[in-house]
Amino acid sequence: AADFLLSVPRATLAIWGNFSAWQRLTHDELALAAGFLAVLDRERRIPIHHVPQELPEPGSRLRILLALQLTDLLRVSHTDGVAWLSRVPKRELATRDQP
């Protein structure tokens, strides 16, 4: 009975998550995202508190990071109390496309 009663609130909350995922990056944001991915390729990983140096505008930063996470190009990991951003390895991306 509890599952049935809570299904409507769960669906309502899921809608907001889906709407936030539905976004398009502008041409400038795409260029910033590509530059950010190039930095991640070069550095291998960067601490999350350094991201504002690479993506200075807060609104664009959030949109770019969300888009990269949704497309599964960005990975967040935690080591010794520090959150790190890194690229998903290309070999993982290649194996996902194969049947």
PDB file of C-alpha atoms in Angstrom:
ATOM      1  CA  ALA A   1       0.000   0.000   0.000  1.00  0.00           C
ATOM      2  CA  ALA A   2       2.864   2.373   0.822  1.00  0.00           C
ATOM      3  CA  ASP A   3       4.406   1.831  -2.608  1.00  0.00           C
ATOM      4  CA  PHE A   4       1.101   2.730  -4.223  1.00  0.00           C
ATOM      5  CA  LEU A   5       0.655   5.857  -2.082  1.00  0.00           C
ATOM      6  CA  LEU A   6       4.205   7.048  -2.709  1.00  0.00           C
ATOM      7  CA  SER A   7       4.156   6.420  -6.463  1.00  0.00           C
ATOM      8  CA  VAL A   8       2.616   9.825  -7.249  1.00  0.00           C
ATOM      9  CA  PRO A   9       5.194  11.847  -5.251  1.00  0.00           C
ATOM     10  CA  ARG A  10       8.000   9.772  -6.781  1.00  0.00           C
ATOM     11  CA  ALA A  11       6.698  10.424 -10.287  1.00  0.00           C
ATOM     12  CA  THR A  12       6.359  14.145  -9.546  1.00  0.00           C
ATOM     13  CA  LEU A  13       9.951  14.367  -8.323  1.00  0.00           C
ATOM     14  CA  ALA A  14      11.183  12.344 -11.299  1.00  0.00           C
ATOM     15  CA  ILE A  15       9.566  14.826 -13.690  1.00  0.00           C
ATOM     16  CA  TRP A  16      11.709  17.673 -12.349  1.00  0.00           C
ATOM     17  CA  GLY A  17      14.846  15.581 -12.766  1.00  0.00           C
ATOM     18  CA  ASN A  18      13.909  14.778 -16.346  1.00  0.00           C
ATOM     19  CA  PHE A  19      13.184  18.420 -17.169  1.00  0.00           C
ATOM     20  CA  SER A  20      16.530  19.495 -15.743  1.00  0.00           C
ATOM     21  CA  ALA A  21      18.222  16.906 -17.948  1.00  0.00           C
ATOM     22  CA  TRP A  22      16.494  18.262 -21.059  1.00  0.00           C
ATOM     23  CA  GLN A  23      18.791  21.047 -22.080  1.00  0.00           C
ATOM     24  CA  ARG A  24      20.791  22.333 -24.976  1.00  0.00           C
ATOM     25  CA  LEU A  25      24.159  23.984 -24.769  1.00  0.00           C
ATOM     26  CA  THR A  26      24.747  27.157 -26.715  1.00  0.00           C
ATOM     27  CA  HIS A  27      27.546  27.361 -29.260  1.00  0.00           C
ATOM     28  CA  ASP A  28      29.749  29.157 -26.711  1.00  0.00           C
ATOM     29  CA  GLU A  29      28.960  26.550 -24.036  1.00  0.00           C
ATOM     30  CA  LEU A  30      29.826  23.755 -26.474  1.00  0.00           C
ATOM     31  CA  ALA A  31      33.183  25.413 -27.105  1.00  0.00           C
ATOM     32  CA  LEU A  32      33.781  25.730 -23.358  1.00  0.00           C
ATOM     33  CA  ALA A  33      32.793  22.075 -22.844  1.00  0.00           C
ATOM     34  CA  ALA A  34      35.235  20.968 -25.549  1.00  0.00           C
ATOM     35  CA  GLY A  35      37.998  23.023 -23.959  1.00  0.00           C
ATOM     36  CA  PHE A  36      37.184  21.571 -20.555  1.00  0.00           C
ATOM     37  CA  LEU A  37      37.334  18.026 -21.944  1.00  0.00           C
ATOM     38  CA  ALA A  38      40.728  18.863 -23.479  1.00  0.00           C
ATOM     39  CA  VAL A  39      41.959  19.986 -20.042  1.00  0.00           C
ATOM     40  CA  LEU A  40      40.696  16.725 -18.535  1.00  0.00           C
ATOM     41  CA  ASP A  41      42.474  14.743 -21.261  1.00  0.00           C
ATOM     42  CA  ARG A  42      45.699  16.581 -20.541  1.00  0.00           C
ATOM     43  CA  GLU A  43      45.486  16.550 -16.720  1.00  0.00           C
ATOM     44  CA  ARG A  44      43.759  13.129 -16.390  1.00  0.00           C
ATOM     45  CA  ARG A  45      41.680  14.467 -13.469  1.00  0.00           C
ATOM     46  CA  ILE A  46      41.153  17.739 -11.673  1.00  0.00           C
ATOM     47  CA  PRO A  47      39.775  18.525  -8.224  1.00  0.00           C
ATOM     48  CA  ILE A  48      36.230  19.786  -8.383  1.00  0.00           C
ATOM     49  CA  HIS A  49      37.172  22.988  -6.543  1.00  0.00           C
ATOM     50  CA  HIS A  50      39.407  23.935  -9.536  1.00  0.00           C
ATOM     51  CA  VAL A  51      36.528  23.804 -12.030  1.00  0.00           C
ATOM     52  CA  PRO A  52      35.679  27.544 -11.627  1.00  0.00           C
ATOM     53  CA  GLN A  53      39.137  28.351 -13.014  1.00  0.00           C
ATOM     54  CA  GLU A  54      38.300  26.472 -16.209  1.00  0.00           C
ATOM     55  CA  LEU A  55      34.595  27.384 -16.384  1.00  0.00           C
ATOM     56  CA  PRO A  56      34.265  30.778 -14.673  1.00  0.00           C
ATOM     57  CA  GLU A  57      30.567  31.592 -15.229  1.00  0.00           C
ATOM     58  CA  PRO A  58      28.442  29.717 -12.648  1.00  0.00           C
ATOM     59  CA  GLY A  59      25.342  29.255 -14.844  1.00  0.00           C
ATOM     60  CA  SER A  60      27.287  27.881 -17.799  1.00  0.00           C
ATOM     61  CA  ARG A  61      29.468  25.779 -15.497  1.00  0.00           C
ATOM     62  CA  LEU A  62      26.467  23.938 -14.077  1.00  0.00           C
ATOM     63  CA  ARG A  63      24.886  23.401 -17.490  1.00  0.00           C
ATOM     64  CA  ILE A  64      28.150  22.133 -18.993  1.00  0.00           C
ATOM     65  CA  LEU A  65      28.927  19.781 -16.110  1.00  0.00           C
ATOM     66  CA  LEU A  66      25.389  18.385 -16.137  1.00  0.00           C
ATOM     67  CA  ALA A  67      25.479  17.874 -19.899  1.00  0.00           C
ATOM     68  CA  LEU A  68      28.850  16.099 -19.698  1.00  0.00           C
ATOM     69  CA  GLN A  69      27.587  13.851 -16.921  1.00  0.00           C
ATOM     70  CA  LEU A  70      24.351  13.058 -18.759  1.00  0.00           C
ATOM     71  CA  THR A  71      26.264  12.124 -21.903  1.00  0.00           C
ATOM     72  CA  ASP A  72      28.534   9.972 -19.723  1.00  0.00           C
ATOM     73  CA  LEU A  73      31.722  11.783 -20.716  1.00  0.00           C
ATOM     74  CA  LEU A  74      32.500  12.943 -17.189  1.00  0.00           C
ATOM     75  CA  ARG A  75      33.087  10.916 -14.055  1.00  0.00           C
ATOM     76  CA  VAL A  76      33.037  12.147 -10.458  1.00  0.00           C
ATOM     77  CA  SER A  77      35.102  10.257  -7.912  1.00  0.00           C
ATOM     78  CA  HIS A  78      36.061  10.818  -4.292  1.00  0.00           C
ATOM     79  CA  THR A  79      39.537  10.195  -2.883  1.00  0.00           C
ATOM     80  CA  ASP A  80      40.742  11.256   0.567  1.00  0.00           C
ATOM     81  CA  GLY A  81      37.819  13.632   1.020  1.00  0.00           C
ATOM     82  CA  VAL A  82      38.380  15.405  -2.307  1.00  0.00           C
ATOM     83  CA  ALA A  83      35.959  15.187  -5.216  1.00  0.00           C
ATOM     84  CA  TRP A  84      37.687  14.737  -8.583  1.00  0.00           C
ATOM     85  CA  LEU A  85      36.453  15.070 -12.151  1.00  0.00           C
ATOM     86  CA  SER A  86      37.855  12.884 -14.911  1.00  0.00           C
ATOM     87  CA  ARG A  87      36.934  11.652 -18.357  1.00  0.00           C
ATOM     88  CA  VAL A  88      35.274   8.299 -18.781  1.00  0.00           C
ATOM     89  CA  PRO A  89      37.959   6.151 -20.443  1.00  0.00           C
ATOM     90  CA  LYS A  90      37.501   5.798 -24.183  1.00  0.00           C
ATOM     91  CA  ARG A  91      37.717   2.006 -23.961  1.00  0.00           C
ATOM     92  CA  GLU A  92      34.608   2.044 -21.724  1.00  0.00           C
ATOM     93  CA  LEU A  93      32.765   4.248 -24.199  1.00  0.00           C
ATOM     94  CA  ALA A  94      33.754   1.956 -27.092  1.00  0.00           C
ATOM     95  CA  THR A  95      32.509  -1.199 -25.371  1.00  0.00           C
ATOM     96  CA  ARG A  96      29.117   0.362 -24.600  1.00  0.00           C
ATOM     97  CA  ASP A  97      28.386   0.904 -28.289  1.00  0.00           C
ATOM     98  CA  GLN A  98      28.919  -2.748 -29.207  1.00  0.00           C
ATOM     99  CA  PRO A  99      25.996  -5.202 -29.018  1.00  0.00           C
TER     100      PRO A  99
END
